[in-house]
Coordinates of N, CA, C and O in Angstrom, one line a residue:
I163 N 0.8 -1.2 0.1 CA 0.0 0.0 -0.3 C 0.7 1.4 0.1 O 1.9 1.2 0.7
E164 N 0.6 2.1 -0.8 CA 1.5 3.6 -0.7 C 0.7 4.2 -1.0 O -0.6 4.3 -2.1
M165 N 0.6 5.6 -0.9 CA -0.2 6.9 -1.1 C 0.8 8.4 -0.7 O 1.5 8.2 0.1
W166 N 0.3 9.3 -1.2 CA 0.8 10.3 -1.0 C -0.5 11.2 0.0 O -1.8 11.1 -0.6
I167 N -0.1 11.6 1.1 CA -1.2 12.5 1.6 C -0.8 13.8 2.3 O 0.4 14.2 2.6
R168 N -1.7 14.5 2.7 CA -1.4 15.8 3.4 C -2.6 16.3 3.9 O -3.8 16.7 3.6
P169 N -2.6 15.5 5.4 CA -3.3 16.0 6.4 C -3.7 17.6 6.7 O -3.0 18.3 6.6
T170 N -4.7 18.1 6.7 CA -5.3 19.4 7.0 C -5.8 19.4 8.7 O -5.7 20.4 9.1
V171 N -6.4 18.2 9.3 CA -6.6 18.3 10.3 C -6.2 16.9 11.0 O -6.4 16.2 10.4
I172 N -5.8 16.6 11.9 CA -5.3 15.6 12.6 C -6.0 15.6 13.9 O -6.5 14.6 14.7
A173 N -6.2 16.5 14.6 CA -7.1 16.8 16.0 C -8.5 16.5 15.9 O -9.0 16.4 15.1
G174 N -9.0 15.8 17.3 CA -10.5 15.5 17.0 C -10.6 14.0 17.1 O -11.3 13.4 18.1
A175 N -10.1 13.4 16.5 CA -10.4 11.8 16.1 C -9.2 11.3 15.5 O -8.6 12.1 14.5
A176 N -9.0 9.7 15.6 CA -7.9 9.2 14.6 C -8.4 9.4 13.3 O -9.5 9.5 12.9
R177 N -7.3 9.8 12.3 CA -8.0 9.8 11.1 C -7.3 8.8 10.2 O -6.2 8.7 10.1
Q178 N -8.2 7.7 9.8 CA -8.0 6.6 9.0 C -7.6 6.9 7.4 O -8.4 7.5 6.8
L179 N -6.4 6.4 7.0 CA -5.8 6.3 6.0 C -6.5 5.3 4.7 O -7.1 5.5 3.8
I180 N -6.6 4.1 5.6 CA -7.0 3.0 4.4 C -7.5 1.7 5.8 O -6.7 1.6 6.7
D181 N -8.7 1.3 5.7 CA -9.3 0.5 6.4 C -10.1 -0.9 5.6 O -10.7 -0.8 5.0
F182 N -9.5 -2.1 5.9 CA -9.8 -3.4 5.7 C -11.1 -4.2 6.1 O -11.3 -5.1 6.0
R183 N -11.1 -3.5 7.5 CA -12.1 -4.4 8.2 C -13.7 -4.4 7.9 O -13.8 -3.3 7.4
P184 N -14.5 -5.5 8.2 CA -15.6 -5.4 7.7 C -16.3 -4.1 8.9 O -15.8 -4.0 9.8
A185 N -17.6 -4.1 8.6 CA -18.3 -2.7 9.4 C -18.3 -3.2 10.9 O -18.7 -2.2 12.0
T186 N -18.5 -4.6 11.5 CA -18.9 -5.0 12.7 C -18.0 -5.8 13.5 O -18.4 -6.2 14.2
T187 N -16.7 -6.1 12.9 CA -16.1 -6.9 13.7 C -14.2 -6.8 13.2 O -14.0 -5.9 12.6
Q188 N -13.7 -6.9 14.2 CA -12.1 -7.1 14.2 C -11.7 -8.5 13.3 O -12.4 -9.4 13.5
G189 N -10.0 -8.6 13.4 CA -9.8 -9.7 13.1 C -8.7 -9.5 12.0 O -8.0 -8.2 12.1
D190 N -8.4 -10.4 11.2 CA -7.2 -10.3 10.6 C -7.2 -9.2 9.0 O -7.2 -9.9 7.9
H191 N -7.7 -8.2 9.7 CA -7.7 -7.0 8.7 C -6.8 -5.9 8.9 O -6.4 -5.6 10.3
I192 N -6.3 -5.0 8.0 CA -5.2 -4.3 8.2 C -5.9 -2.8 8.0 O -6.9 -2.5 7.4
G193 N -5.2 -2.0 8.7 CA -5.6 -0.2 8.8 C -4.1 0.5 8.7 O -3.2 0.1 9.5
I194 N -4.3 1.9 8.3 CA -3.4 2.8 8.5 C -4.1 3.9 9.0 O -5.1 4.5 8.4
Y195 N -3.5 4.5 10.3 CA -4.1 5.9 10.5 C -3.3 6.9 11.0 O -2.1 6.2 11.6
I196 N -3.8 8.0 11.4 CA -3.1 8.6 12.0 C -3.7 9.3 13.6 O -4.8 9.4 13.5
L197 N -2.9 9.1 14.8 CA -3.8 9.1 15.6 C -3.5 10.4 16.2 O -2.6 11.4 16.3
N198 N -4.8 10.9 16.4 CA -4.9 12.3 17.0 C -4.2 12.9 18.0 O -3.9 14.1 18.2
S199 N -4.1 12.1 19.1 CA -3.4 12.5 20.4 C -2.1 12.8 20.3 O -1.5 13.7 21.2
D200 N -1.4 12.2 19.3 CA 0.2 12.4 19.2 C 0.7 12.7 17.7 O 1.5 13.0 17.5
A201 N -0.5 12.8 16.8 CA -0.1 12.8 15.4 C 0.7 11.5 15.0 O 1.3 11.7 13.8
S202 N 1.0 10.6 15.3 CA 1.7 9.5 14.8 C 1.1 8.7 13.7 O -0.3 8.5 14.1
I203 N 1.8 8.3 13.0 CA 1.2 7.4 11.8 C 1.3 5.9 12.6 O 2.3 5.8 13.1
R204 N 0.2 5.0 12.0 CA 0.1 3.8 12.9 C -0.6 2.5 11.9 O -1.4 2.9 10.9
Y205 N 0.2 1.5 11.9 CA -0.5 0.4 11.3 C -0.8 -0.5 12.1 O -0.2 -0.8 13.2
F206 N -2.1 -1.0 12.0 CA -2.9 -1.9 12.8 C -3.1 -3.2 12.2 O -3.7 -3.1 10.8
V207 N -3.3 -4.4 13.1 CA -3.8 -5.6 12.8 C -4.7 -6.0 13.9 O -4.1 -6.3 15.1
N208 N -5.9 -6.6 13.6 CA -7.0 -6.9 14.6 C -6.8 -6.2 15.8 O -6.7 -6.4 16.8
S209 N -7.1 -4.9 15.6 CA -7.4 -3.6 16.5 C -6.2 -3.8 17.3 O -6.0 -3.0 18.6
V210 N -4.5 -4.1 17.1 CA -3.4 -4.0 17.8 C -2.4 -2.8 16.9 O -2.5 -3.3 15.9
N211 N -2.0 -2.1 17.6 CA -1.1 -1.1 16.8 C 0.3 -2.2 16.7 O 0.7 -2.3 17.7
R212 N 0.5 -2.3 15.5 CA 1.7 -3.4 15.1 C 3.1 -2.3 14.7 O 4.4 -2.8 15.3
I213 N 2.9 -1.2 14.3 CA 4.0 -0.4 13.8 C 3.4 1.2 14.4 O 2.2 1.4 13.6
I214 N 4.2 1.7 15.2 CA 4.0 3.2 15.4 C 5.2 3.9 15.0 O 6.2 3.6 15.3
G215 N 4.5 4.8 13.9 CA 5.7 5.7 13.1 C 5.9 7.0 13.7 O 5.6 7.5 14.7
Q216 N 6.5 8.0 13.1 CA 6.5 9.1 13.3 C 5.5 10.0 13.2 O 4.3 9.4 12.7
V217 N 5.5 11.2 13.8 CA 4.6 12.0 14.2 C 4.7 13.0 12.7 O 5.7 13.2 12.1
L218 N 3.5 13.2 12.3 CA 3.1 14.1 11.2 C 2.7 15.2 11.3 O 2.1 15.6 12.5
S219 N 2.6 16.3 10.3 CA 2.3 17.8 10.6 C 1.1 17.9 9.9 O 0.8 17.3 8.6
V220 N 0.2 18.8 9.9 CA -0.8 19.1 8.7 C -0.1 20.0 7.4 O 1.1 20.9 8.2
D221 N -1.0 20.1 6.7 CA -0.4 20.8 5.3 C 1.0 20.5 5.1 O 1.8 21.7 4.7
T222 N 1.3 19.5 5.3 CA 2.6 18.7 4.5 C 2.5 17.6 3.7 O 1.7 16.6 4.6
W223 N 2.8 17.4 2.6 CA 2.7 16.3 1.9 C 3.4 15.0 2.4 O 4.8 15.4 2.5
Y224 N 3.2 14.0 2.4 CA 4.0 12.8 3.0 C 3.8 11.7 2.0 O 2.6 11.4 1.7
H225 N 4.8 10.8 1.6 CA 4.7 9.7 0.7 C 4.6 8.3 2.0 O 5.4 8.3 2.9
V226 N 3.6 7.7 2.1 CA 3.6 6.5 2.9 C 3.3 5.4 2.4 O 2.7 5.2 1.2
A227 N 4.1 4.4 2.7 CA 4.0 3.1 2.2 C 4.2 2.1 3.2 O 4.9 2.3 4.1
V228 N 3.2 0.7 3.1 CA 3.4 -0.2 4.0 C 3.7 -1.4 3.2 O 2.8 -1.7 2.2
T229 N 4.9 -2.1 3.3 CA 5.1 -3.4 2.4 C 5.3 -4.5 3.4 O 5.9 -4.4 4.6
R230 N 5.1 -5.6 2.9 CA 5.6 -7.1 3.6 C 6.2 -7.8 2.8 O 5.7 -8.2 1.4
A231 N 7.4 -8.0 3.1 CA 7.9 -9.2 2.2 C 8.6 -10.1 3.1 O 9.4 -10.0 4.4
S232 N 8.7 -11.3 2.9 CA 9.1 -12.6 3.5 C 8.7 -12.6 5.2 O 9.4 -12.8 6.1
G233 N 7.3 -12.1 5.2 CA 6.8 -12.2 6.7 C 7.0 -10.7 7.5 O 6.8 -10.7 8.6
T234 N 7.9 -9.9 6.8 CA 8.0 -8.8 7.5 C 7.7 -7.3 6.7 O 7.8 -7.1 5.8
T235 N 6.5 -6.9 8.0 CA 6.2 -5.3 7.7 C 6.8 -4.3 7.9 O 7.3 -4.3 9.0
R236 N 7.0 -3.4 7.0 CA 7.7 -2.3 7.2 C 6.8 -0.9 6.9 O 6.2 -1.0 6.0
M237 N 7.1 0.2 7.6 CA 6.2 1.3 7.0 C 7.3 2.6 6.8 O 8.3 2.5 7.4
F238 N 6.9 3.0 5.9 CA 7.9 4.1 5.3 C 7.0 5.7 5.2 O 6.0 5.6 4.6
V239 N 8.0 6.6 5.7 CA 7.2 8.1 5.1 C 8.6 8.5 4.6 O 9.6 8.8 5.2
D240 N 8.3 9.1 3.6 CA 9.3 9.9 2.3 C 10.2 8.8 2.1 O 11.4 9.4 2.1
G241 N 10.1 7.5 1.9 CA 11.3 6.7 1.5 C 12.0 6.2 2.8 O 12.7 5.3 2.7
V242 N 11.5 6.4 4.1 CA 12.4 6.0 5.2 C 11.4 5.4 6.3 O 10.4 5.9 6.4
Q243 N 12.1 4.2 6.4 CA 11.4 3.5 7.4 C 11.2 4.0 8.7 O 11.8 4.7 9.4
T244 N 10.0 4.1 9.3 CA 9.3 4.6 10.7 C 8.9 3.7 11.4 O 8.3 2.6 11.0
G245 N 9.4 3.7 12.8 CA 8.7 2.2 13.4 C 9.5 1.3 13.3 O 10.5 0.8 12.4
S246 N 9.3 0.4 14.0 CA 9.9 -1.1 14.2 C 8.9 -1.9 12.9 O 7.9 -1.8 12.4
S247 N 10.0 -2.9 12.4 CA 9.1 -3.7 11.4 C 8.5 -4.9 12.5 O 8.6 -5.1 13.6
W248 N 7.7 -5.6 12.0 CA 6.7 -6.5 12.5 C 6.6 -7.5 11.8 O 6.3 -7.5 10.3
T249 N 6.6 -8.8 12.3 CA 7.0 -10.1 11.6 C 5.7 -10.7 11.9 O 5.3 -10.9 13.1
D250 N 5.2 -11.3 11.0 CA 3.6 -12.3 11.0 C 3.8 -13.1 9.6 O 4.2 -12.8 8.4
T251 N 3.2 -14.1 9.9 CA 2.7 -15.0 8.8 C 1.2 -15.1 8.2 O 0.5 -15.8 8.0
T252 N 0.3 -13.8 8.7 CA -1.0 -13.6 8.6 C -1.2 -13.6 7.0 O -0.7 -13.0 6.4
N253 N -2.3 -14.4 6.7 CA -3.1 -14.0 5.5 C -4.2 -13.2 5.9 O -5.6 -13.7 6.2
Y254 N -3.9 -11.9 5.5 CA -4.9 -10.8 5.7 C -6.3 -11.0 4.9 O -6.2 -11.5 3.7
L255 N -7.2 -10.7 5.6 CA -8.6 -10.7 4.9 C -9.0 -9.5 4.4 O -8.7 -8.6 4.6
C256 N -9.9 -9.5 3.3 CA -10.3 -8.5 2.5 C -11.9 -8.8 2.2 O -12.0 -9.6 0.9
P257 N -12.7 -8.5 3.1 CA -14.0 -8.5 2.9 C -14.6 -7.9 1.7 O -14.0 -6.9 0.9
A258 N -15.8 -8.2 1.4 CA -16.3 -7.1 0.2 C -16.4 -5.8 0.6 O -16.5 -5.4 1.7
A259 N -16.6 -5.3 -0.8 CA -16.7 -3.6 -0.7 C -15.4 -3.1 0.4 O -15.7 -2.2 0.9
R260 N -14.5 -3.7 0.3 CA -13.2 -3.1 1.2 C -12.1 -3.0 0.1 O -11.8 -4.0 -0.9
P261 N -11.0 -2.4 0.4 CA -10.7 -1.5 1.5 C -11.6 -0.4 1.2 O -12.1 -0.1 0.3
V262 N -11.7 0.7 2.6 CA -12.2 2.0 1.9 C -11.0 2.7 2.7 O -10.2 2.8 3.5
I263 N -11.0 3.9 1.8 CA -9.8 4.7 1.6 C -10.4 6.1 2.1 O -11.4 6.5 1.9
G264 N -9.9 6.6 3.4 CA -10.0 7.6 4.0 C -10.9 7.9 5.3 O -11.4 9.0 5.5
A265 N -11.3 6.5 5.4 CA -12.4 6.4 6.3 C -12.4 5.0 7.4 O -11.6 4.4 6.4
A266 N -13.0 5.2 8.2 CA -13.0 3.6 9.1 C -14.2 3.0 8.5 O -15.3 3.5 8.5
T267 N -14.2 1.6 8.7 CA -15.0 0.9 8.7 C -15.7 0.2 9.5 O -16.8 -0.5 9.6
Y268 N -14.8 0.0 10.8 CA -15.3 -0.5 11.7 C -16.1 0.6 12.5 O -15.2 1.6 13.2
N269 N -17.2 0.7 13.4 CA -17.7 1.7 13.8 C -17.7 3.3 12.9 O -17.2 4.2 13.5
I270 N -18.2 3.0 11.9 CA -18.1 4.0 10.6 C -18.8 5.3 11.3 O -19.9 5.3 12.0
G271 N -18.1 6.5 11.2 CA -18.7 7.6 11.5 C -17.7 8.9 10.7 O -16.4 8.4 10.6
D272 N -18.3 9.7 10.8 CA -17.4 10.8 10.3 C -16.4 11.4 11.1 O -15.3 11.8 10.7
S273 N -16.6 11.2 12.3 CA -15.2 11.6 13.2 C -13.9 11.3 12.8 O -12.7 11.4 13.4
S274 N -13.8 9.8 12.3 CA -12.7 9.3 12.0 C -12.2 9.3 10.4 O -11.2 8.5 9.9
K275 N -12.8 10.2 9.5 CA -12.6 10.3 8.3 C -11.3 11.1 8.2 O -10.8 11.9 9.0
F276 N -10.3 11.1 7.0 CA -9.3 11.9 6.8 C -9.5 12.9 6.3 O -10.5 12.9 5.5
I277 N -9.3 13.9 6.8 CA -9.5 15.2 6.5 C -8.2 15.8 5.7 O -7.1 16.0 6.2
G278 N -8.5 16.2 4.3 CA -6.9 16.5 3.7 C -7.1 16.1 2.5 O -8.3 15.8 1.8
F279 N -6.0 15.5 1.9 CA -5.8 15.2 0.6 C -5.0 14.1 0.1 O -3.7 14.0 1.0
M280 N -5.2 13.2 -0.7 CA -4.5 12.0 -1.0 C -4.1 12.1 -2.7 O -5.0 12.7 -3.5
D281 N -3.3 11.5 -3.0 CA -2.8 11.4 -4.5 C -1.9 10.2 -4.7 O -1.7 9.7 -3.6
G282 N -2.1 9.6 -5.9 CA -1.3 8.3 -6.3 C -1.5 7.1 -5.1 O -0.5 6.2 -4.8
V283 N -2.5 6.7 -4.9 CA -3.1 5.6 -4.1 C -2.6 4.2 -4.8 O -3.4 4.2 -5.7
R284 N -2.2 3.4 -4.3 CA -1.8 2.2 -4.9 C -1.7 0.8 -4.1 O -1.0 1.1 -2.7
I285 N -2.5 -0.1 -4.3 CA -2.6 -1.3 -3.6 C -1.9 -2.5 -4.5 O -2.2 -2.7 -5.4
L286 N -1.0 -2.9 -3.9 CA -0.1 -4.1 -4.6 C -0.4 -5.5 -3.8 O -0.6 -5.4 -2.5
N287 N -0.9 -6.7 -4.6 CA -0.6 -7.8 -4.1 C 0.6 -8.6 -4.4 O 0.3 -8.9 -5.9
G288 N 1.1 -9.2 -3.7 CA 2.1 -10.3 -4.1 C 3.3 -10.0 -4.5 O 4.4 -10.4 -4.9
H289 N 3.5 -8.3 -4.3 CA 5.0 -7.8 -4.6 C 5.2 -6.7 -3.3 O 4.4 -5.9 -3.3
A290 N 6.1 -6.8 -3.0 CA 6.5 -5.6 -2.0 C 7.5 -4.6 -3.0 O 8.4 -5.1 -3.2
A291 N 6.8 -3.5 -2.9 CA 7.5 -2.3 -3.9 C 8.7 -1.8 -3.1 O 9.8 -1.7 -3.8
Y292 N 8.8 -1.6 -1.9 CA 9.8 -1.1 -0.9 C 10.3 -2.2 0.2 O 9.2 -2.4 0.7
T293 N 11.6 -2.6 0.2 CA 12.1 -3.0 1.5 C 13.4 -2.5 2.2 O 13.9 -2.9 3.2
S294 N 13.8 -1.3 1.8 CA 14.8 -0.6 2.1 C 14.2 0.9 1.6 O 13.8 1.0 1.1
T295 N 15.4 2.2 2.2 CA 15.1 3.4 1.9 C 15.0 3.6 0.5 O 15.8 2.7 -0.6
F296 N 14.0 4.0 -0.1 CA 13.7 4.5 -1.5 C 13.6 6.0 -1.7 O 13.1 6.5 -0.6
T297 N 13.6 6.6 -2.7 CA 13.2 7.8 -3.3 C 11.7 7.6 -3.5 O 11.4 7.1 -4.4
P298 N 10.8 8.6 -3.0 CA 9.5 8.5 -3.5 C 9.2 8.8 -4.9 O 9.8 9.6 -5.4
P299 N 8.1 8.6 -5.4 CA 7.4 8.8 -6.8 C 7.5 10.3 -7.0 O 7.0 10.7 -6.0
V300 N 7.9 10.9 -8.0 CA 8.1 12.5 -8.1 C 7.1 12.5 -9.3 O 6.7 13.7 -9.4
R301 N 6.3 11.5 -9.8 CA 5.1 11.9 -10.8 C 4.4 10.7 -11.1 O 4.8 9.6 -10.7
H302 N 3.1 10.8 -11.7 CA 2.3 9.7 -11.8 C 3.2 8.8 -12.7 O 3.9 9.6 -13.8
G303 N 3.2 7.7 -12.9 CA 3.6 6.7 -13.6 C 5.3 6.5 -13.3 O 5.8 5.4 -13.7
D304 N 5.8 7.2 -12.3 CA 7.1 7.0 -11.8 C 7.2 5.7 -10.7 O 6.8 5.9 -9.6
R305 N 7.4 4.8 -11.2 CA 7.3 3.3 -10.6 C 5.9 3.0 -10.1 O 5.6 1.7 -9.9
F306 N 5.0 3.9 -10.4 CA 3.6 3.2 -9.8 C 3.2 2.4 -10.8 O 2.4 1.2 -10.8
E307 N 3.6 2.3 -12.3 CA 3.1 1.3 -12.9 C 4.1 0.7 -14.0 O 4.2 0.3 -15.2
D308 N 5.3 0.4 -13.3 CA 6.6 -0.3 -14.2 C 5.8 -2.0 -14.2 O 5.1 -2.2 -13.7
S309 N 6.8 -2.5 -15.1 CA 6.1 -3.6 -15.9 C 6.4 -4.9 -14.5 O 5.7 -5.9 -14.5
S310 N 7.1 -4.5 -13.3 CA 7.5 -5.8 -12.5 C 6.3 -5.4 -11.5 O 6.1 -6.6 -10.8
T311 N 5.5 -4.7 -11.5 CA 4.5 -4.7 -10.4 C 3.2 -4.6 -11.0 O 2.1 -4.5 -10.4
A312 N 3.1 -4.4 -12.3 CA 1.8 -4.0 -12.9 C 0.7 -5.2 -12.7 O -0.5 -4.8 -12.5
A313 N 1.2 -6.5 -12.6 CA 0.1 -7.3 -12.4 C -0.5 -7.5 -11.2 O -1.7 -8.1 -11.1
G314 N 0.3 -7.2 -10.2 CA 0.1 -7.3 -9.0 C -0.6 -5.8 -8.4 O -1.2 -5.8 -7.2
T315 N -0.8 -5.0 -9.0 CA -1.5 -4.0 -8.7 C -2.8 -3.9 -8.8 O -3.4 -3.7 -9.8
V316 N -3.5 -4.1 -7.6 CA -4.9 -4.3 -7.3 C -5.5 -3.1 -7.5 O -6.7 -2.9 -8.1
A317 N -5.1 -1.9 -7.3 CA -5.8 -0.5 -7.1 C -4.8 0.4 -7.4 O -3.9 0.5 -7.1
L318 N -4.9 1.7 -8.4 CA -4.3 2.6 -8.7 C -5.2 3.9 -9.0 O -5.9 4.0 -10.0
L319 N -5.0 4.7 -7.9 CA -6.1 5.7 -7.9 C -5.1 7.1 -8.0 O -4.4 7.4 -7.0
H320 N -5.0 7.6 -9.0 CA -4.1 8.9 -9.4 C -4.8 10.0 -8.8 O -4.2 11.0 -8.7
C321 N -6.1 10.0 -8.6 CA -7.1 11.2 -7.9 C -6.9 12.4 -8.8 O -6.5 13.4 -8.3
D322 N -6.8 12.2 -9.7 CA -7.0 13.3 -10.9 C -8.2 13.4 -11.7 O -8.9 12.6 -11.5
G323 N -8.0 14.4 -12.4 CA -9.4 14.7 -13.1 C -10.0 16.2 -13.2 O -8.9 17.1 -12.7
A324 N -11.0 16.3 -13.5 CA -11.6 17.9 -13.5 C -11.7 18.1 -12.1 O -12.0 17.3 -11.2
S325 N -11.2 19.4 -11.6 CA -11.6 19.7 -10.0 C -13.1 19.7 -9.8 O -13.7 20.2 -10.8
G326 N -13.5 19.3 -8.8 CA -14.6 19.3 -8.1 C -15.2 17.9 -8.7 O -16.4 17.4 -8.2
S327 N -14.6 17.0 -9.5 CA -15.0 15.8 -9.9 C -15.4 14.4 -9.0 O -14.5 15.0 -7.9
T328 N -16.1 14.2 -8.9 CA -16.4 12.9 -7.6 C -16.1 11.5 -8.1 O -16.3 10.3 -7.4
A329 N -15.9 11.5 -9.3 CA -15.4 10.2 -10.1 C -13.9 9.9 -9.7 O -13.0 10.7 -10.0
I330 N -13.9 8.5 -9.1 CA -12.5 8.3 -8.9 C -12.1 7.0 -9.8 O -12.5 6.0 -9.6
A331 N -11.3 7.6 -10.3 CA -10.8 6.4 -11.4 C -10.0 5.2 -11.1 O -8.9 6.0 -10.3
D332 N -10.0 4.1 -11.1 CA -8.9 3.0 -10.9 C -8.0 2.7 -12.2 O -9.0 2.1 -13.1
S333 N -6.8 2.8 -12.2 CA -5.8 2.2 -13.2 C -5.2 1.0 -13.0 O -4.3 0.4 -13.5
G334 N -5.6 0.4 -11.8 CA -5.2 -0.9 -11.5 C -5.6 -2.0 -12.3 O -6.7 -2.0 -13.1
V335 N -5.5 -3.3 -12.2 CA -5.9 -4.7 -12.9 C -7.1 -4.7 -12.7 O -8.0 -5.0 -13.5
L336 N -7.7 -4.6 -11.5 CA -9.0 -4.9 -11.4 C -10.0 -3.5 -12.2 O -11.2 -4.2 -12.1
Q337 N -9.6 -2.6 -12.3 CA -10.5 -1.3 -12.6 C -11.6 -1.4 -11.8 O -12.4 -1.3 -12.5
S338 N -11.6 -1.3 -10.3 CA -12.8 -1.5 -9.6 C -13.5 0.1 -9.7 O -12.9 1.0 -10.1
N339 N -14.7 -0.2 -9.6 CA -15.6 1.0 -9.3 C -15.5 1.4 -8.0 O -16.0 1.1 -6.8
W340 N -14.9 2.5 -7.6 CA -14.5 3.1 -6.5 C -15.9 4.3 -6.2 O -15.9 5.2 -6.9
T341 N -16.5 3.9 -4.9 CA -17.7 5.1 -4.6 C -17.1 6.0 -3.5 O -16.5 5.6 -2.6
R342 N -17.1 7.2 -3.7 CA -17.0 8.1 -3.1 C -17.9 8.3 -1.7 O -19.1 7.8 -1.6
S343 N -17.1 8.8 -0.4 CA -18.1 8.8 0.8 C -18.1 10.4 1.2 O -16.9 10.7 1.0
G344 N -19.0 10.6 1.5 CA -18.9 12.3 1.9 C -18.9 13.2 1.0 O -19.3 12.9 0.0
D345 N -18.1 14.1 1.1 CA -17.6 15.2 0.4 C -16.5 14.9 -0.3 O -15.9 16.0 -0.9
V346 N -15.8 13.8 -0.7 CA -14.6 13.4 -1.5 C -14.9 14.1 -2.7 O -15.8 14.1 -3.6
A347 N -13.7 15.0 -3.1 CA -13.7 15.5 -4.7 C -12.4 15.5 -5.1 O -11.6 15.7 -4.5
V348 N -12.2 15.7 -6.4 CA -10.9 16.0 -7.2 C -10.7 17.5 -6.9 O -11.3 18.4 -7.2
S349 N -9.3 17.9 -6.4 CA -9.0 19.3 -6.4 C -7.4 19.3 -7.1 O -6.8 18.8 -6.7
T350 N -7.8 20.2 -8.0 CA -6.4 20.0 -9.0 C -5.3 21.2 -8.5 O -4.5 21.0 -8.5
A351 N -6.3 22.0 -7.5 CA -5.3 22.9 -6.7 C -4.5 22.5 -5.8 O -3.5 22.8 -5.5
Q352 N -4.8 21.2 -5.1 CA -4.0 20.5 -4.3 C -3.4 19.1 -4.4 O -3.1 18.5 -3.7
S353 N -3.5 19.2 -5.7 CA -3.0 17.6 -6.3 C -1.6 17.9 -6.0 O -0.8 18.9 -6.1
K354 N -1.0 16.4 -5.5 CA 0.4 16.2 -5.5 C 1.5 16.5 -6.6 O 2.6 17.0 -6.9
F355 N 0.6 15.9 -7.8 CA 1.3 15.8 -9.0 C 0.7 16.8 -10.2 O -0.6 16.5 -10.1
S356 N 0.9 18.0 -10.6 CA 0.6 18.7 -11.6 C 0.3 18.0 -12.9 O 0.7 17.4 -13.3

């Protein structure tokens, strides 16, 4: 999983970046969020924080990536590993209509939605794009769609289009139809990539 994020609000509630949980239960489902009390980015499985990363600030673009290779999960912010590695052999679950990007799916409510901007959201399956320090992508197509990862790219959301558009196009292999929730819309003025 990788994405560019620019939070504009962190206070108030935990800000969910991505959540694979079904609506009513915990389990072998992953999620990434920003904890409101200390602004740290976190990776959780089965409602337990497995990786606690660095503190983020509002109004700053960050490249966030979580990868797993040979059973070791790592989280990177701006190409540098943050927090400890976590080792497991879990076969993660992805129920129907999941993941949800930018909101929690367990105890759904507006209080946990991500407030800010996202760009270049990519979900890979079967290939860890990063296992050590790297330079984050600097434009659409920069490592997002190289031939070594194209087949495993389950979702690829460039978050571009006409400003104000509510259509979220998926360039990944499955080309899923992503449904927006709340007031999600394209903002060309806030895009990471021009």
